[in-house]
CSV table of N, CA, C and O in Angstrom, one decimal:
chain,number,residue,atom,x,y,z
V,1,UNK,N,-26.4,32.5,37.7
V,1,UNK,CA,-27.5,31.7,38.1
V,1,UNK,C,-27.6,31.6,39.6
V,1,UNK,O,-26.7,31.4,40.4
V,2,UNK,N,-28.9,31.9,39.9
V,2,UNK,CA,-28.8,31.8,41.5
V,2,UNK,C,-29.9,30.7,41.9
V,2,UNK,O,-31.0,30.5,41.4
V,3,UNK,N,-29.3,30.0,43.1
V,3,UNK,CA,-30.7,28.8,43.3
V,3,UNK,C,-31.7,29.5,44.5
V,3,UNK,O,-31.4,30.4,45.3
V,4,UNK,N,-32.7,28.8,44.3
V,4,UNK,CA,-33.9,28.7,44.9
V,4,UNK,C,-34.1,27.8,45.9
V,4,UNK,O,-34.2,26.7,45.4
V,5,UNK,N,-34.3,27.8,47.0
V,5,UNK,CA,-35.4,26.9,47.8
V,5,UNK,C,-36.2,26.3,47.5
V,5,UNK,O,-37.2,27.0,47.6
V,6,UNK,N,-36.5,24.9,47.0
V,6,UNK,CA,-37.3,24.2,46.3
V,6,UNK,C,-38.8,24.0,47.1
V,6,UNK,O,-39.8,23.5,46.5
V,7,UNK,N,-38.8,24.6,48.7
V,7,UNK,CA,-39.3,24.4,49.4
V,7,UNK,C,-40.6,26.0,49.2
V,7,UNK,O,-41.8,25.9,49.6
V,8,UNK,N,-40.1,27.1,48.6
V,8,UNK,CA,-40.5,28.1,48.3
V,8,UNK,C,-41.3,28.2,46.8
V,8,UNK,O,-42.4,28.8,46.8
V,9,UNK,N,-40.9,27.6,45.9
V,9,UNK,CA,-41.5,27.5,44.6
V,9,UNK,C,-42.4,26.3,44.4
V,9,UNK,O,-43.4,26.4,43.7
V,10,UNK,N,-42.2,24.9,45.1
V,10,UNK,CA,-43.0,24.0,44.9
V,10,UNK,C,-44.0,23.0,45.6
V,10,UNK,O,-43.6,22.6,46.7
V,11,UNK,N,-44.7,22.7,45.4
V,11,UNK,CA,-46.1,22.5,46.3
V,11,UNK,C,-44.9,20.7,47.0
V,11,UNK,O,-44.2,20.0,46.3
V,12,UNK,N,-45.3,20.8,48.4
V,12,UNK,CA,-44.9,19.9,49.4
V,12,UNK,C,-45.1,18.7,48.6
V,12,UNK,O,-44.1,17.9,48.7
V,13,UNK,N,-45.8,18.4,47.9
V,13,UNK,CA,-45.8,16.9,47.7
V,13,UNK,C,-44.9,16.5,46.3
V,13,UNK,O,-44.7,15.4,45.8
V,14,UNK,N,-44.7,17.4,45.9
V,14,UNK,CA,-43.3,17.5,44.5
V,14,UNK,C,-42.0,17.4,45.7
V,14,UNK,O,-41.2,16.5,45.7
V,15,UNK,N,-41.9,18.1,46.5
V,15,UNK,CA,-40.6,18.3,47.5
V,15,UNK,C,-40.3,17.0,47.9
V,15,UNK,O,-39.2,16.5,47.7
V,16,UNK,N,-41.4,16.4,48.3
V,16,UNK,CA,-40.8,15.0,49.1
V,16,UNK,C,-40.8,14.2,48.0
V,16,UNK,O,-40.1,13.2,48.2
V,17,UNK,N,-41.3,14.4,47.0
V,17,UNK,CA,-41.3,13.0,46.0
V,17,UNK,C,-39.7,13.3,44.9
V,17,UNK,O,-39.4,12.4,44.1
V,18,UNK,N,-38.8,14.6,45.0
V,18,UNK,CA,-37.9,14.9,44.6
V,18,UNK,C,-37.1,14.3,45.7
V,18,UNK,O,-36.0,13.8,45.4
V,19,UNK,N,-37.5,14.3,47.4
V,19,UNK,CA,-36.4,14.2,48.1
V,19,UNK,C,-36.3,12.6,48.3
V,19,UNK,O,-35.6,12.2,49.2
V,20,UNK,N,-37.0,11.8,47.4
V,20,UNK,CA,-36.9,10.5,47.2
V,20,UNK,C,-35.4,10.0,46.6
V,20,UNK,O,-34.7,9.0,46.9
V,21,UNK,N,-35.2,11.2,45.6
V,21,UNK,CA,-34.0,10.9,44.4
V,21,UNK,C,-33.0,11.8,45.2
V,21,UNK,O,-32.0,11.2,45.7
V,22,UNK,N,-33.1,13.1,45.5
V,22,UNK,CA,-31.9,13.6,45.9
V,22,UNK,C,-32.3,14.6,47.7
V,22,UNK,O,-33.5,14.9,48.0
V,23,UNK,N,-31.2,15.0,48.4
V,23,UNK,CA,-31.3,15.0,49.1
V,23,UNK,C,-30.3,16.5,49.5
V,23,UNK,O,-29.1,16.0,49.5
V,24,UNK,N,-30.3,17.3,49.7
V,24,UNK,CA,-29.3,18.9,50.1
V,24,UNK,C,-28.3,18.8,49.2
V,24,UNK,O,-27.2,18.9,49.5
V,25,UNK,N,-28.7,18.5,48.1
V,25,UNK,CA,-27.9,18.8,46.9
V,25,UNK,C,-28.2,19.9,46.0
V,25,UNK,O,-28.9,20.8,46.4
V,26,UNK,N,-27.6,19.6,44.8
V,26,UNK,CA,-28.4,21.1,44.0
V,26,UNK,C,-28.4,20.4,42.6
V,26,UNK,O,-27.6,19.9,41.9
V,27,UNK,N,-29.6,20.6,42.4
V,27,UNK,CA,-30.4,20.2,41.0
V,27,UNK,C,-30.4,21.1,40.0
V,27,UNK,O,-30.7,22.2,40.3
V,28,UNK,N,-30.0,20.9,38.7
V,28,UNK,CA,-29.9,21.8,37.6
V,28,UNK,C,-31.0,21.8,36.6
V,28,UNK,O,-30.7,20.9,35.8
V,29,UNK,N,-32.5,22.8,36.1
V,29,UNK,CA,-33.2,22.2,35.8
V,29,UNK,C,-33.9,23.0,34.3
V,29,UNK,O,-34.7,23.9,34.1
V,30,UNK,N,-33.1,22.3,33.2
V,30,UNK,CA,-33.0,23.1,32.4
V,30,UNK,C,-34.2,23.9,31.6
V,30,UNK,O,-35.3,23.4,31.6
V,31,UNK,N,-33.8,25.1,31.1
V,31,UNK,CA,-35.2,26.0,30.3
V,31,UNK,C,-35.7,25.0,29.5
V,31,UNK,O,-35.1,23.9,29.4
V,32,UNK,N,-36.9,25.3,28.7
V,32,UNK,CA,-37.4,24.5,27.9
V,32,UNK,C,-36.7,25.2,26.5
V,32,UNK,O,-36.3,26.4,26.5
V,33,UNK,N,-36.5,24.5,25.6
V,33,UNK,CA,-35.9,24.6,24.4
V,33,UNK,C,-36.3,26.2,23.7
V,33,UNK,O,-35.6,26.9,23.0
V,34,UNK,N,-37.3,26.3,24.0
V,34,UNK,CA,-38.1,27.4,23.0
V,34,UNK,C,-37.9,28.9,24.2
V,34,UNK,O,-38.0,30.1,23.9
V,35,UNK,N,-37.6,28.4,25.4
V,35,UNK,CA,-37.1,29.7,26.1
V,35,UNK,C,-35.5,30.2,26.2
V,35,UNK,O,-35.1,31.3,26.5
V,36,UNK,N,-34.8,29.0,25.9
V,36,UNK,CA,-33.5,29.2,25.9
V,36,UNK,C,-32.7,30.3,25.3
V,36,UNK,O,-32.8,30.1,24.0
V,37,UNK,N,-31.7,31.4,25.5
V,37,UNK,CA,-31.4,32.5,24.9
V,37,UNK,C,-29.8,32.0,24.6
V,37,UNK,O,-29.0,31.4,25.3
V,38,UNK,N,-29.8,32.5,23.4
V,38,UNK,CA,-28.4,32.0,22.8
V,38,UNK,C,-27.4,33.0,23.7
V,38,UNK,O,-27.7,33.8,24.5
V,39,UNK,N,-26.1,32.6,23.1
V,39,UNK,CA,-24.6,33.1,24.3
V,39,UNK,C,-24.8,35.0,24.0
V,39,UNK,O,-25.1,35.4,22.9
V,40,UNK,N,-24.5,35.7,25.0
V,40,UNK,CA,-24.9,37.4,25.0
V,40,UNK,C,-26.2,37.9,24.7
V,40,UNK,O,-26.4,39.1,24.7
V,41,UNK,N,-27.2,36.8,24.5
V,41,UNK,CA,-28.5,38.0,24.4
V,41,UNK,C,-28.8,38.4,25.7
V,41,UNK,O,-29.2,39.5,25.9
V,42,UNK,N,-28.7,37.3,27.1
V,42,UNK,CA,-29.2,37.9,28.3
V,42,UNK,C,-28.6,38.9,28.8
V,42,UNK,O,-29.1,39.6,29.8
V,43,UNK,N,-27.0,39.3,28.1
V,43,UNK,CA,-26.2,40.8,28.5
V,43,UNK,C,-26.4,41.7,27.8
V,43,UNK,O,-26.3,42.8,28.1
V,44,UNK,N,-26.6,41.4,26.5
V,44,UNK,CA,-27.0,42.4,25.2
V,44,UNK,C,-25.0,42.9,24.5
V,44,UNK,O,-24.4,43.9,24.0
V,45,UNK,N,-24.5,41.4,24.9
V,45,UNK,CA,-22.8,41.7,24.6
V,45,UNK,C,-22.9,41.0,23.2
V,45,UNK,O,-22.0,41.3,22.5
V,46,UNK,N,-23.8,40.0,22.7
V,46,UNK,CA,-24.0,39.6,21.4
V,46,UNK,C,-24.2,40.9,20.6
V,46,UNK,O,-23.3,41.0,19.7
V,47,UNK,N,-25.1,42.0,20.7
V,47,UNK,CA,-25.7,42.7,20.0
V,47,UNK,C,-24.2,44.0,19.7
V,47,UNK,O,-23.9,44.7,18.8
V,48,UNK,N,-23.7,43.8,21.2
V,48,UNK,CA,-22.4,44.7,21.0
V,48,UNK,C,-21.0,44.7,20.2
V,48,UNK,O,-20.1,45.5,19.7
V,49,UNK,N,-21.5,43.2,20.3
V,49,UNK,CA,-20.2,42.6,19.2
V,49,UNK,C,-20.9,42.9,17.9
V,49,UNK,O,-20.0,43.1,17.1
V,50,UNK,N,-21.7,42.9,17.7
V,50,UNK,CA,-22.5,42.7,15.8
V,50,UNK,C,-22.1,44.3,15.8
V,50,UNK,O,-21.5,44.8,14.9
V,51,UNK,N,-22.6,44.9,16.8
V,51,UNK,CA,-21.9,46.9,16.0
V,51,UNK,C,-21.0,47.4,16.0
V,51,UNK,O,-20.7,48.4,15.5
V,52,UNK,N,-20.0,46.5,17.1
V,52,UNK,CA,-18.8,46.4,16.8
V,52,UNK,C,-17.8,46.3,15.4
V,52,UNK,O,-16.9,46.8,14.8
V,53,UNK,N,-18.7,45.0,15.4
V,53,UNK,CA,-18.2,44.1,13.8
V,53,UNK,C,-18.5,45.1,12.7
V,53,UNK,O,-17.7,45.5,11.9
V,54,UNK,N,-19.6,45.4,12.6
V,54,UNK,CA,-20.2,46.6,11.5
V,54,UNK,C,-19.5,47.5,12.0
V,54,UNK,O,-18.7,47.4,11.1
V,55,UNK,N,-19.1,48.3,12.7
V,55,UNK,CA,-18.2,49.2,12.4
V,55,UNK,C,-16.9,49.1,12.0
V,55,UNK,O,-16.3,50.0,11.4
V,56,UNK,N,-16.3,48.0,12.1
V,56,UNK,CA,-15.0,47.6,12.1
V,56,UNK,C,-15.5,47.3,10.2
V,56,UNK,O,-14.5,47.7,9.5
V,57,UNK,N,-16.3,46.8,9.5
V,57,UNK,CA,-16.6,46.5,8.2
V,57,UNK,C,-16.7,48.2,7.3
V,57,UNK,O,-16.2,48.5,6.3
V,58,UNK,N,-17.4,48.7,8.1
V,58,UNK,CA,-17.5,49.7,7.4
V,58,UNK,C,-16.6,50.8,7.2
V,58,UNK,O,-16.8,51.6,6.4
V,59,UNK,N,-15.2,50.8,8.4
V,59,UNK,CA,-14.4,51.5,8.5
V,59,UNK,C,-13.5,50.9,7.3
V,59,UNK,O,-13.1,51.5,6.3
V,60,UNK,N,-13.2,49.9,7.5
V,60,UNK,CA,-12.4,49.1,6.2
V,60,UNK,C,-12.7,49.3,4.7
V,60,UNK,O,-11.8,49.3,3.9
V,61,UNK,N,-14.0,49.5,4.6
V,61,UNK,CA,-14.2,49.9,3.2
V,61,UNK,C,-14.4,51.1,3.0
V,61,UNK,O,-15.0,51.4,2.0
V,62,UNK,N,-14.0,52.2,4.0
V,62,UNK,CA,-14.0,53.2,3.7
V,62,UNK,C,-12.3,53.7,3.7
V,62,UNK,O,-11.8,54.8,3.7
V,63,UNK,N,-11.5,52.2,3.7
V,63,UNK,CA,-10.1,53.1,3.1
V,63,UNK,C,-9.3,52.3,4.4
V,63,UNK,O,-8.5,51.5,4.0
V,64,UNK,N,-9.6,52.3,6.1
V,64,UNK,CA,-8.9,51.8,7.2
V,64,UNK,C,-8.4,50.6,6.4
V,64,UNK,O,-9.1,49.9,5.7
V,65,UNK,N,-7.2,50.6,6.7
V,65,UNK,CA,-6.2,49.3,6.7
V,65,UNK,C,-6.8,48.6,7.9
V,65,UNK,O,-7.4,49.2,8.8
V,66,UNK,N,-6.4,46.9,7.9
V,66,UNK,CA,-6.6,46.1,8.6
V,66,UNK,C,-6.1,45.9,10.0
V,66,UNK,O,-6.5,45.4,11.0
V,67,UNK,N,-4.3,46.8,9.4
V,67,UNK,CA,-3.3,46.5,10.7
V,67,UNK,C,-3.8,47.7,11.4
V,67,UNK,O,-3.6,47.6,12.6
V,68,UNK,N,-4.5,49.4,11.0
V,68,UNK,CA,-4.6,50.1,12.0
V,68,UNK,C,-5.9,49.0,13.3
V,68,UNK,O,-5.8,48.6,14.5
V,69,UNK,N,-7.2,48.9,11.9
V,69,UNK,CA,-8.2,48.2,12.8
V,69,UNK,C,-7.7,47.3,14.0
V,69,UNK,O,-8.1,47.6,15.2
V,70,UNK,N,-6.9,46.3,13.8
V,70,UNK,CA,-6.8,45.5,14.7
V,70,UNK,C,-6.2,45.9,16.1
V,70,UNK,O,-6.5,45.4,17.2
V,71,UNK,N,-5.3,47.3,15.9
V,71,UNK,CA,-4.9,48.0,16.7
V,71,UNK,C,-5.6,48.9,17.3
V,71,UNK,O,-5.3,49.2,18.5
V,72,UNK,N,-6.5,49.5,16.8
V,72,UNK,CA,-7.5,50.2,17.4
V,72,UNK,C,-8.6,49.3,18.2
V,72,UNK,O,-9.0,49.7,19.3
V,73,UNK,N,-9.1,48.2,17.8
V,73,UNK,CA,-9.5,47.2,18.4
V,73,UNK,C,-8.9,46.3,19.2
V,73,UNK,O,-9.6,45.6,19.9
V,74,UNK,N,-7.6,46.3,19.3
V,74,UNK,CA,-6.9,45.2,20.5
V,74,UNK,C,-7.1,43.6,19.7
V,74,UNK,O,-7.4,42.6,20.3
V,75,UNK,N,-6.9,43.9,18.1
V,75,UNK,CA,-7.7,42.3,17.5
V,75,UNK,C,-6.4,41.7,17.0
V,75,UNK,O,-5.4,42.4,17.1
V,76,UNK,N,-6.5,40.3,16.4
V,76,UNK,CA,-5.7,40.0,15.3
V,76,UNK,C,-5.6,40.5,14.5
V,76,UNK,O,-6.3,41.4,14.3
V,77,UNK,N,-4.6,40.3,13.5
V,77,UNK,CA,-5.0,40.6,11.8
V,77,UNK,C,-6.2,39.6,11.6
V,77,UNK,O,-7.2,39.8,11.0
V,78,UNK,N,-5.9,38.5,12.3
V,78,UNK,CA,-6.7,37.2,11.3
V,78,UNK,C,-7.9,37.3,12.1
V,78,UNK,O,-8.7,36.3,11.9
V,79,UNK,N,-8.3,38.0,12.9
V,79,UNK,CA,-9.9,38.3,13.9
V,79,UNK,C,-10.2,39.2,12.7
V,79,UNK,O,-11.3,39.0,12.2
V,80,UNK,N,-9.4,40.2,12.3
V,80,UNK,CA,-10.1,41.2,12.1
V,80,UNK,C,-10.6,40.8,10.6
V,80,UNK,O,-11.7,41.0,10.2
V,81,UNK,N,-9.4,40.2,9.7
V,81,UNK,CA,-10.2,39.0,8.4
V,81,UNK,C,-11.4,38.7,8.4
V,81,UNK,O,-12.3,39.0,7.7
V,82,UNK,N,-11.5,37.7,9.7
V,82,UNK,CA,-12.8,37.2,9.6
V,82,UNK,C,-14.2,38.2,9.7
V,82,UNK,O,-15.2,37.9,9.1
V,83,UNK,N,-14.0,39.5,10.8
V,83,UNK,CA,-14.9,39.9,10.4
V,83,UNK,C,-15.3,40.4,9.0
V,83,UNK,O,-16.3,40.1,8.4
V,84,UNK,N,-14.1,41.3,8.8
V,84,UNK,CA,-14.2,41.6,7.6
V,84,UNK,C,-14.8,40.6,6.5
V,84,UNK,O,-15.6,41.3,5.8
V,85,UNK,N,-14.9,40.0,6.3
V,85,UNK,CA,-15.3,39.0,5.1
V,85,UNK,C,-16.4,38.0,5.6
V,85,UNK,O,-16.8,37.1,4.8
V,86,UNK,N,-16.9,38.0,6.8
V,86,UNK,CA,-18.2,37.5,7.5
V,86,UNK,C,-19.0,37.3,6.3
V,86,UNK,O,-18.6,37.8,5.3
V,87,UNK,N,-20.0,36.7,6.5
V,87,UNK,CA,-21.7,37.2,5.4
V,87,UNK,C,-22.4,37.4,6.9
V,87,UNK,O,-23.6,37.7,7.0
């Protein structure tokens, strides 16, 4: 997250009426609910993990044992359970 100059984005008379409450500090000013992006969509590491996981499901029911997966993956046994048996 990188900040802004409040002095740059907002018309003078918002500036001074914020510099009533705070003052060379740093304000945190959250998204609106309906813009908010859940954990990895803004990296696309959510989407990596889900074809991850589907590959790791689909190799298993094609015969891979659990203990190679987790080893080929760097996982638990009991990580690689849960994917496996996800819905």
């Amino acid at each position: 997250m990188k900040y802004v100059n409040a002095k740059t984005i907002l018309p003078d008379k918002l500036v001074r009426e914020l510099q009533q409450y705070i003052q060379g500090e740093y304000i945190y000013i959250p998204a609106l609910l309906r813009q908010r992006k859940q954990w990895g969509e803004k990296t696309g590491y959510r989407d990596e993990l889900k074809q991850r996981n589907s590959t790791i499901r689909i190799q298993y029911h094609n015969g891979r044992s659990m203990e190679s997966l987790a080893e080929q993956y760097c996982l638990s046994l009991s990580a690689i359970r849960k994917i496996i048996y996800q819905q």
